[in-house]
Amino acid sequence: MEPAARKALYRTAVVLIGVGALLFIATLVGVVQSHTGPWGPDEPIRDWLLSLRSDTLTAVMIFLAVVFGPVALPIIVLVVTVVWGFAAKHAWRPIVLAAAMLTGVVISQIILAIVQRSRPPVELMLFGADHTFSFPSGHVLGACDFLLVTTFLVFSRRKNPRSAVVGFVGAGIGIVLASLSRLYLGYHWLSDALASITISVLILGAVIALDTWRTARIPGERITGELSKADAPGE
């Protein structure tokens, strides 16, 4: 790619890391100042979602929670990475996706243990009681990491920027649905979901920086590796 395009990717990575870190810190500070209770719009949003509950909507939200849950999502990631690796005949992008997902899990578990925020009241939960800690939302973080990182790794290889826009819009819709399902079902506060999104934005920035450093080359740079040479201009 052209030097300006690679610099733009690095700038994007730095912006995402910075914005993600700042927004997460702001959310964390607010939650800690509330003594790990409801913060900001947490309760108004919860009350609004409670007013929307119906049998049909509950079934949809449970389905989304299962898809982005700790059982189904790892299976989906495993299938995607294996199929992707065989189809693309290289392991880089599948490994990056798996590493990003694992990083999100590790970060969320560390923060959960440190903050120790209680979930909303158990009587509001519609899919079984959960007495584990709430901040951040593991479901939302997993959904964000999978959708955002996959979208970047797929569409950053295409020259048409419109396809990337469509891909990230679709990822955004999926993230909103995953977040709403956890709030609607009564397992998280809004700030839990927002914290997960900010962490995922930070991880996405790190992925962009790492992938650009590893794979992006500009004219005149040496291209190494047998698989890389196959894509080198004039070879």
Short mmCIF file of N, CA and C in Angstrom, two decimals, residues 29-168:
data_model
loop_
_atom_site.label_atom_id
_atom_site.label_comp_id
_atom_site.label_asym_id
_atom_site.label_seq_id
_atom_site.Cartn_x
_atom_site.Cartn_y
_atom_site.Cartn_z
N VAL A 29 -14.39 5.20 36.64
CA VAL A 29 -14.41 6.19 37.72
C VAL A 29 -15.84 6.44 38.19
N GLY A 30 -16.76 6.56 37.23
CA GLY A 30 -18.16 6.77 37.60
C GLY A 30 -18.74 5.62 38.39
N VAL A 31 -18.41 4.40 37.97
CA VAL A 31 -18.90 3.21 38.69
C VAL A 31 -18.31 3.13 40.08
N VAL A 32 -17.02 3.40 40.21
CA VAL A 32 -16.38 3.35 41.53
C VAL A 32 -16.94 4.43 42.44
N GLN A 33 -17.17 5.62 41.92
CA GLN A 33 -17.73 6.71 42.73
C GLN A 33 -19.15 6.41 43.18
N SER A 34 -19.86 5.58 42.41
CA SER A 34 -21.22 5.19 42.81
C SER A 34 -21.19 4.02 43.78
N HIS A 35 -19.98 3.68 44.24
CA HIS A 35 -19.80 2.53 45.14
C HIS A 35 -20.29 1.24 44.48
N THR A 36 -19.99 1.12 43.19
CA THR A 36 -20.32 -0.03 42.33
C THR A 36 -21.82 -0.27 42.21
N GLY A 37 -22.62 0.72 42.53
CA GLY A 37 -24.06 0.63 42.33
C GLY A 37 -24.44 1.23 40.98
N PRO A 38 -25.74 1.46 40.75
CA PRO A 38 -26.18 2.09 39.49
C PRO A 38 -25.52 3.46 39.33
N TRP A 39 -25.17 3.79 38.09
CA TRP A 39 -24.48 5.05 37.81
C TRP A 39 -25.07 5.72 36.58
N GLY A 40 -25.25 7.02 36.67
CA GLY A 40 -25.74 7.77 35.52
C GLY A 40 -27.10 7.28 35.05
N PRO A 41 -27.21 6.92 33.76
CA PRO A 41 -28.50 6.49 33.21
C PRO A 41 -28.82 5.01 33.45
N ASP A 42 -28.05 4.34 34.31
CA ASP A 42 -28.26 2.90 34.50
C ASP A 42 -29.71 2.56 34.87
N GLU A 43 -30.22 3.20 35.89
CA GLU A 43 -31.57 2.88 36.35
C GLU A 43 -32.66 3.35 35.38
N PRO A 44 -32.59 4.57 34.81
CA PRO A 44 -33.61 4.95 33.82
C PRO A 44 -33.68 4.01 32.63
N ILE A 45 -32.52 3.59 32.13
CA ILE A 45 -32.50 2.66 30.99
C ILE A 45 -33.07 1.31 31.40
N ARG A 46 -32.73 0.85 32.60
CA ARG A 46 -33.29 -0.42 33.08
C ARG A 46 -34.80 -0.34 33.19
N ASP A 47 -35.30 0.72 33.76
CA ASP A 47 -36.76 0.87 33.91
C ASP A 47 -37.45 0.93 32.55
N TRP A 48 -36.84 1.61 31.60
CA TRP A 48 -37.42 1.70 30.25
C TRP A 48 -37.50 0.32 29.59
N LEU A 49 -36.42 -0.46 29.71
CA LEU A 49 -36.41 -1.80 29.11
C LEU A 49 -37.41 -2.72 29.81
N LEU A 50 -37.57 -2.56 31.10
CA LEU A 50 -38.57 -3.36 31.81
C LEU A 50 -39.97 -3.11 31.26
N SER A 51 -40.23 -1.87 30.87
CA SER A 51 -41.56 -1.54 30.35
C SER A 51 -41.81 -2.15 28.97
N LEU A 52 -40.75 -2.60 28.29
CA LEU A 52 -40.88 -3.17 26.95
C LEU A 52 -41.01 -4.68 26.95
N ARG A 53 -40.91 -5.30 28.09
CA ARG A 53 -40.86 -6.77 28.14
C ARG A 53 -42.15 -7.40 27.61
N SER A 54 -41.95 -8.44 26.80
CA SER A 54 -43.06 -9.23 26.27
C SER A 54 -42.52 -10.63 26.01
N ASP A 55 -43.40 -11.59 25.81
CA ASP A 55 -42.96 -12.97 25.59
C ASP A 55 -42.13 -13.09 24.32
N THR A 56 -42.56 -12.44 23.25
CA THR A 56 -41.84 -12.54 21.97
C THR A 56 -40.48 -11.89 22.07
N LEU A 57 -40.42 -10.68 22.63
CA LEU A 57 -39.15 -9.98 22.75
C LEU A 57 -38.20 -10.71 23.69
N THR A 58 -38.74 -11.30 24.74
CA THR A 58 -37.90 -12.07 25.66
C THR A 58 -37.27 -13.26 24.97
N ALA A 59 -38.02 -13.95 24.12
CA ALA A 59 -37.48 -15.09 23.39
C ALA A 59 -36.35 -14.65 22.46
N VAL A 60 -36.51 -13.52 21.80
CA VAL A 60 -35.47 -13.01 20.91
C VAL A 60 -34.22 -12.66 21.70
N MET A 61 -34.40 -12.00 22.84
CA MET A 61 -33.26 -11.59 23.65
C MET A 61 -32.53 -12.79 24.25
N ILE A 62 -33.26 -13.82 24.63
CA ILE A 62 -32.62 -15.04 25.14
C ILE A 62 -31.79 -15.70 24.04
N PHE A 63 -32.33 -15.72 22.83
CA PHE A 63 -31.58 -16.28 21.69
C PHE A 63 -30.26 -15.53 21.48
N LEU A 64 -30.32 -14.20 21.51
CA LEU A 64 -29.11 -13.40 21.34
C LEU A 64 -28.12 -13.66 22.47
N ALA A 65 -28.63 -13.79 23.70
CA ALA A 65 -27.76 -14.04 24.84
C ALA A 65 -27.06 -15.40 24.71
N VAL A 66 -27.76 -16.39 24.18
CA VAL A 66 -27.16 -17.71 23.99
C VAL A 66 -26.09 -17.67 22.89
N VAL A 67 -26.39 -16.99 21.78
CA VAL A 67 -25.44 -16.90 20.66
C VAL A 67 -24.14 -16.24 21.10
N PHE A 68 -24.24 -15.16 21.88
CA PHE A 68 -23.06 -14.43 22.33
C PHE A 68 -22.59 -14.89 23.71
N GLY A 69 -23.07 -16.02 24.17
CA GLY A 69 -22.75 -16.52 25.49
C GLY A 69 -21.45 -17.28 25.56
N PRO A 70 -21.05 -17.74 26.75
CA PRO A 70 -19.76 -18.38 26.96
C PRO A 70 -19.66 -19.80 26.40
N VAL A 71 -20.77 -20.35 25.90
CA VAL A 71 -20.73 -21.68 25.29
C VAL A 71 -20.75 -21.58 23.78
N ALA A 72 -21.74 -20.89 23.24
CA ALA A 72 -21.91 -20.83 21.79
C ALA A 72 -20.83 -20.00 21.11
N LEU A 73 -20.48 -18.84 21.67
CA LEU A 73 -19.53 -17.96 20.98
C LEU A 73 -18.14 -18.59 20.82
N PRO A 74 -17.57 -19.24 21.83
CA PRO A 74 -16.28 -19.90 21.61
C PRO A 74 -16.34 -20.96 20.51
N ILE A 75 -17.46 -21.68 20.42
CA ILE A 75 -17.61 -22.66 19.34
C ILE A 75 -17.64 -21.97 17.99
N ILE A 76 -18.38 -20.84 17.91
CA ILE A 76 -18.44 -20.08 16.66
C ILE A 76 -17.05 -19.58 16.27
N VAL A 77 -16.32 -19.05 17.26
CA VAL A 77 -14.96 -18.55 16.98
C VAL A 77 -14.06 -19.68 16.51
N LEU A 78 -14.15 -20.84 17.15
CA LEU A 78 -13.32 -21.98 16.76
C LEU A 78 -13.61 -22.40 15.32
N VAL A 79 -14.88 -22.52 14.98
CA VAL A 79 -15.26 -22.91 13.62
C VAL A 79 -14.78 -21.88 12.61
N VAL A 80 -14.99 -20.60 12.92
CA VAL A 80 -14.58 -19.54 12.00
C VAL A 80 -13.07 -19.55 11.78
N THR A 81 -12.30 -19.67 12.85
CA THR A 81 -10.84 -19.63 12.71
C THR A 81 -10.31 -20.84 11.93
N VAL A 82 -10.85 -22.02 12.19
CA VAL A 82 -10.40 -23.21 11.47
C VAL A 82 -10.76 -23.13 9.99
N VAL A 83 -12.01 -22.81 9.69
CA VAL A 83 -12.45 -22.70 8.29
C VAL A 83 -11.69 -21.59 7.59
N TRP A 84 -11.52 -20.48 8.26
CA TRP A 84 -10.81 -19.34 7.69
C TRP A 84 -9.36 -19.71 7.38
N GLY A 85 -8.71 -20.39 8.30
CA GLY A 85 -7.33 -20.77 8.08
C GLY A 85 -7.16 -21.68 6.88
N PHE A 86 -8.03 -22.69 6.74
CA PHE A 86 -7.94 -23.60 5.60
C PHE A 86 -8.30 -22.89 4.29
N ALA A 87 -9.31 -22.03 4.33
CA ALA A 87 -9.75 -21.35 3.12
C ALA A 87 -8.71 -20.35 2.64
N ALA A 88 -8.11 -19.59 3.57
CA ALA A 88 -7.14 -18.57 3.21
C ALA A 88 -5.73 -19.14 3.04
N LYS A 89 -5.50 -20.36 3.52
CA LYS A 89 -4.20 -21.03 3.44
C LYS A 89 -3.11 -20.26 4.19
N HIS A 90 -3.49 -19.60 5.25
CA HIS A 90 -2.53 -18.99 6.15
C HIS A 90 -3.18 -18.86 7.52
N ALA A 91 -2.36 -18.66 8.54
CA ALA A 91 -2.88 -18.68 9.91
C ALA A 91 -2.92 -17.31 10.56
N TRP A 92 -2.37 -16.28 9.91
CA TRP A 92 -2.21 -15.00 10.59
C TRP A 92 -3.52 -14.41 11.08
N ARG A 93 -4.46 -14.19 10.16
CA ARG A 93 -5.70 -13.54 10.56
C ARG A 93 -6.53 -14.38 11.54
N PRO A 94 -6.68 -15.69 11.33
CA PRO A 94 -7.38 -16.49 12.34
C PRO A 94 -6.71 -16.43 13.71
N ILE A 95 -5.38 -16.44 13.74
CA ILE A 95 -4.68 -16.37 15.02
C ILE A 95 -4.91 -15.02 15.68
N VAL A 96 -4.90 -13.95 14.91
CA VAL A 96 -5.15 -12.61 15.46
C VAL A 96 -6.54 -12.54 16.07
N LEU A 97 -7.53 -13.09 15.35
CA LEU A 97 -8.90 -13.09 15.88
C LEU A 97 -8.98 -13.86 17.19
N ALA A 98 -8.40 -15.06 17.21
CA ALA A 98 -8.44 -15.87 18.43
C ALA A 98 -7.70 -15.18 19.57
N ALA A 99 -6.56 -14.56 19.27
CA ALA A 99 -5.79 -13.87 20.31
C ALA A 99 -6.55 -12.67 20.86
N ALA A 100 -7.25 -11.94 19.98
CA ALA A 100 -8.04 -10.80 20.44
C ALA A 100 -9.17 -11.25 21.35
N MET A 101 -9.83 -12.35 21.00
CA MET A 101 -10.90 -12.87 21.83
C MET A 101 -10.37 -13.30 23.20
N LEU A 102 -9.24 -14.00 23.20
CA LEU A 102 -8.65 -14.45 24.46
C LEU A 102 -8.21 -13.27 25.32
N THR A 103 -7.66 -12.25 24.68
CA THR A 103 -7.25 -11.05 25.41
C THR A 103 -8.44 -10.40 26.10
N GLY A 104 -9.57 -10.32 25.39
CA GLY A 104 -10.77 -9.75 25.99
C GLY A 104 -11.24 -10.53 27.20
N VAL A 105 -11.17 -11.85 27.12
CA VAL A 105 -11.58 -12.70 28.24
C VAL A 105 -10.70 -12.46 29.45
N VAL A 106 -9.39 -12.42 29.23
CA VAL A 106 -8.44 -12.23 30.34
C VAL A 106 -8.65 -10.86 30.99
N ILE A 107 -8.77 -9.82 30.16
CA ILE A 107 -8.96 -8.47 30.70
C ILE A 107 -10.25 -8.38 31.50
N SER A 108 -11.32 -8.93 30.97
CA SER A 108 -12.61 -8.84 31.66
C SER A 108 -12.57 -9.56 33.00
N GLN A 109 -11.91 -10.71 33.05
CA GLN A 109 -11.85 -11.46 34.30
C GLN A 109 -11.04 -10.71 35.36
N ILE A 110 -9.98 -10.04 34.93
CA ILE A 110 -9.18 -9.27 35.88
C ILE A 110 -9.99 -8.10 36.43
N ILE A 111 -10.69 -7.39 35.55
CA ILE A 111 -11.47 -6.23 35.99
C ILE A 111 -12.64 -6.67 36.86
N LEU A 112 -13.28 -7.77 36.50
CA LEU A 112 -14.38 -8.29 37.32
C LEU A 112 -13.93 -8.53 38.76
N ALA A 113 -12.76 -9.15 38.90
CA ALA A 113 -12.26 -9.49 40.23
C ALA A 113 -11.85 -8.25 41.02
N ILE A 114 -11.40 -7.21 40.32
CA ILE A 114 -10.95 -6.00 41.02
C ILE A 114 -12.14 -5.13 41.43
N VAL A 115 -13.06 -4.87 40.49
CA VAL A 115 -14.17 -3.95 40.75
C VAL A 115 -15.25 -4.61 41.62
N GLN A 116 -15.55 -5.86 41.34
CA GLN A 116 -16.54 -6.61 42.12
C GLN A 116 -17.89 -5.89 42.21
N ARG A 117 -18.42 -5.54 41.08
CA ARG A 117 -19.71 -4.84 41.04
C ARG A 117 -20.86 -5.84 41.04
N SER A 118 -21.87 -5.57 41.82
CA SER A 118 -23.04 -6.44 41.88
C SER A 118 -23.92 -6.24 40.65
N ARG A 119 -24.59 -7.30 40.26
CA ARG A 119 -25.53 -7.23 39.14
C ARG A 119 -26.84 -6.59 39.61
N PRO A 120 -27.72 -6.27 38.66
CA PRO A 120 -29.07 -5.82 39.05
C PRO A 120 -29.77 -6.88 39.90
N PRO A 121 -30.87 -6.54 40.56
CA PRO A 121 -31.55 -7.49 41.43
C PRO A 121 -31.88 -8.81 40.72
N VAL A 122 -31.71 -9.91 41.44
CA VAL A 122 -31.92 -11.24 40.86
C VAL A 122 -33.35 -11.41 40.37
N GLU A 123 -34.31 -10.79 41.04
CA GLU A 123 -35.71 -10.98 40.64
C GLU A 123 -36.01 -10.38 39.27
N LEU A 124 -35.10 -9.59 38.74
CA LEU A 124 -35.31 -9.01 37.40
C LEU A 124 -34.73 -9.88 36.30
N MET A 125 -33.98 -10.90 36.65
CA MET A 125 -33.31 -11.74 35.65
C MET A 125 -34.30 -12.74 35.06
N LEU A 126 -34.30 -12.85 33.73
CA LEU A 126 -35.29 -13.67 33.04
C LEU A 126 -34.76 -15.00 32.53
N PHE A 127 -33.48 -15.29 32.77
CA PHE A 127 -32.90 -16.51 32.20
C PHE A 127 -32.07 -17.23 33.25
N GLY A 128 -32.58 -17.25 34.50
CA GLY A 128 -31.87 -17.91 35.58
C GLY A 128 -31.04 -16.92 36.38
N ALA A 129 -30.88 -17.19 37.66
CA ALA A 129 -30.13 -16.29 38.55
C ALA A 129 -28.64 -16.35 38.26
N ASP A 130 -27.98 -15.20 38.36
CA ASP A 130 -26.53 -15.11 38.17
C ASP A 130 -25.98 -14.21 39.27
N HIS A 131 -25.14 -14.79 40.13
CA HIS A 131 -24.62 -14.05 41.27
C HIS A 131 -23.16 -13.63 41.08
N THR A 132 -22.64 -13.79 39.86
CA THR A 132 -21.27 -13.36 39.60
C THR A 132 -21.21 -11.84 39.46
N PHE A 133 -20.01 -11.31 39.34
CA PHE A 133 -19.84 -9.87 39.24
C PHE A 133 -20.26 -9.36 37.86
N SER A 134 -20.51 -8.06 37.78
CA SER A 134 -21.22 -7.50 36.63
C SER A 134 -20.37 -6.65 35.69
N PHE A 135 -19.28 -6.06 36.19
CA PHE A 135 -18.54 -5.04 35.42
C PHE A 135 -17.18 -5.57 35.02
N PRO A 136 -16.91 -5.68 33.70
CA PRO A 136 -17.75 -5.37 32.54
C PRO A 136 -18.56 -6.60 32.11
N SER A 137 -19.37 -6.45 31.08
CA SER A 137 -20.17 -7.55 30.57
C SER A 137 -19.34 -8.45 29.66
N GLY A 138 -19.19 -9.70 30.06
CA GLY A 138 -18.44 -10.64 29.24
C GLY A 138 -19.12 -10.94 27.92
N HIS A 139 -20.47 -11.05 27.93
CA HIS A 139 -21.21 -11.29 26.70
C HIS A 139 -20.97 -10.17 25.69
N VAL A 140 -21.10 -8.94 26.16
CA VAL A 140 -20.95 -7.80 25.26
C VAL A 140 -19.52 -7.68 24.77
N LEU A 141 -18.55 -7.88 25.64
CA LEU A 141 -17.15 -7.79 25.24
C LEU A 141 -16.82 -8.86 24.20
N GLY A 142 -17.31 -10.08 24.40
CA GLY A 142 -17.07 -11.13 23.43
C GLY A 142 -17.69 -10.81 22.08
N ALA A 143 -18.92 -10.31 22.10
CA ALA A 143 -19.59 -9.94 20.86
C ALA A 143 -18.85 -8.82 20.14
N CYS A 144 -18.43 -7.81 20.89
CA CYS A 144 -17.70 -6.68 20.31
C CYS A 144 -16.39 -7.13 19.69
N ASP A 145 -15.62 -7.90 20.44
CA ASP A 145 -14.33 -8.35 19.93
C ASP A 145 -14.50 -9.17 18.65
N PHE A 146 -15.43 -10.09 18.67
CA PHE A 146 -15.64 -10.95 17.50
C PHE A 146 -16.09 -10.14 16.28
N LEU A 147 -17.06 -9.28 16.47
CA LEU A 147 -17.62 -8.54 15.34
C LEU A 147 -16.65 -7.47 14.82
N LEU A 148 -16.05 -6.70 15.71
CA LEU A 148 -15.18 -5.62 15.27
C LEU A 148 -13.88 -6.14 14.67
N VAL A 149 -13.23 -7.07 15.35
CA VAL A 149 -11.94 -7.58 14.86
C VAL A 149 -12.14 -8.37 13.56
N THR A 150 -13.17 -9.19 13.49
CA THR A 150 -13.43 -9.94 12.26
C THR A 150 -13.71 -8.98 11.10
N THR A 151 -14.51 -7.96 11.36
CA THR A 151 -14.82 -7.00 10.30
C THR A 151 -13.56 -6.31 9.80
N PHE A 152 -12.70 -5.89 10.71
CA PHE A 152 -11.46 -5.25 10.28
C PHE A 152 -10.59 -6.21 9.47
N LEU A 153 -10.37 -7.41 9.98
CA LEU A 153 -9.47 -8.35 9.32
C LEU A 153 -9.99 -8.76 7.94
N VAL A 154 -11.30 -8.80 7.78
CA VAL A 154 -11.87 -9.18 6.48
C VAL A 154 -11.84 -8.00 5.50
N PHE A 155 -12.36 -6.86 5.93
CA PHE A 155 -12.56 -5.76 4.99
C PHE A 155 -11.33 -4.89 4.80
N SER A 156 -10.33 -5.00 5.67
CA SER A 156 -9.11 -4.22 5.45
C SER A 156 -8.32 -4.77 4.27
N ARG A 157 -8.65 -5.97 3.82
CA ARG A 157 -7.98 -6.56 2.66
C ARG A 157 -8.65 -6.17 1.35
N ARG A 158 -9.72 -5.43 1.41
CA ARG A 158 -10.45 -5.05 0.21
C ARG A 158 -10.21 -3.58 -0.11
N LYS A 159 -10.15 -3.29 -1.40
CA LYS A 159 -9.84 -1.93 -1.83
C LYS A 159 -11.06 -1.02 -1.80
N ASN A 160 -12.25 -1.60 -1.78
CA ASN A 160 -13.46 -0.79 -1.79
C ASN A 160 -13.81 -0.35 -0.37
N PRO A 161 -13.70 0.93 -0.06
CA PRO A 161 -13.98 1.38 1.31
C PRO A 161 -15.45 1.24 1.69
N ARG A 162 -16.34 1.22 0.70
CA ARG A 162 -17.76 1.09 1.00
C ARG A 162 -18.06 -0.25 1.67
N SER A 163 -17.35 -1.29 1.26
CA SER A 163 -17.59 -2.60 1.87
C SER A 163 -17.20 -2.58 3.35
N ALA A 164 -16.14 -1.84 3.69
CA ALA A 164 -15.74 -1.74 5.08
C ALA A 164 -16.79 -0.98 5.89
N VAL A 165 -17.34 0.07 5.30
CA VAL A 165 -18.38 0.85 5.98
C VAL A 165 -19.59 -0.04 6.26
N VAL A 166 -20.01 -0.80 5.25
CA VAL A 166 -21.15 -1.70 5.42
C VAL A 166 -20.84 -2.75 6.49
N GLY A 167 -19.62 -3.27 6.48
CA GLY A 167 -19.23 -4.27 7.46
C GLY A 167 -19.27 -3.75 8.88
N PHE A 168 -18.74 -2.54 9.10
CA PHE A 168 -18.73 -1.98 10.45
C PHE A 168 -20.12 -1.54 10.90
#
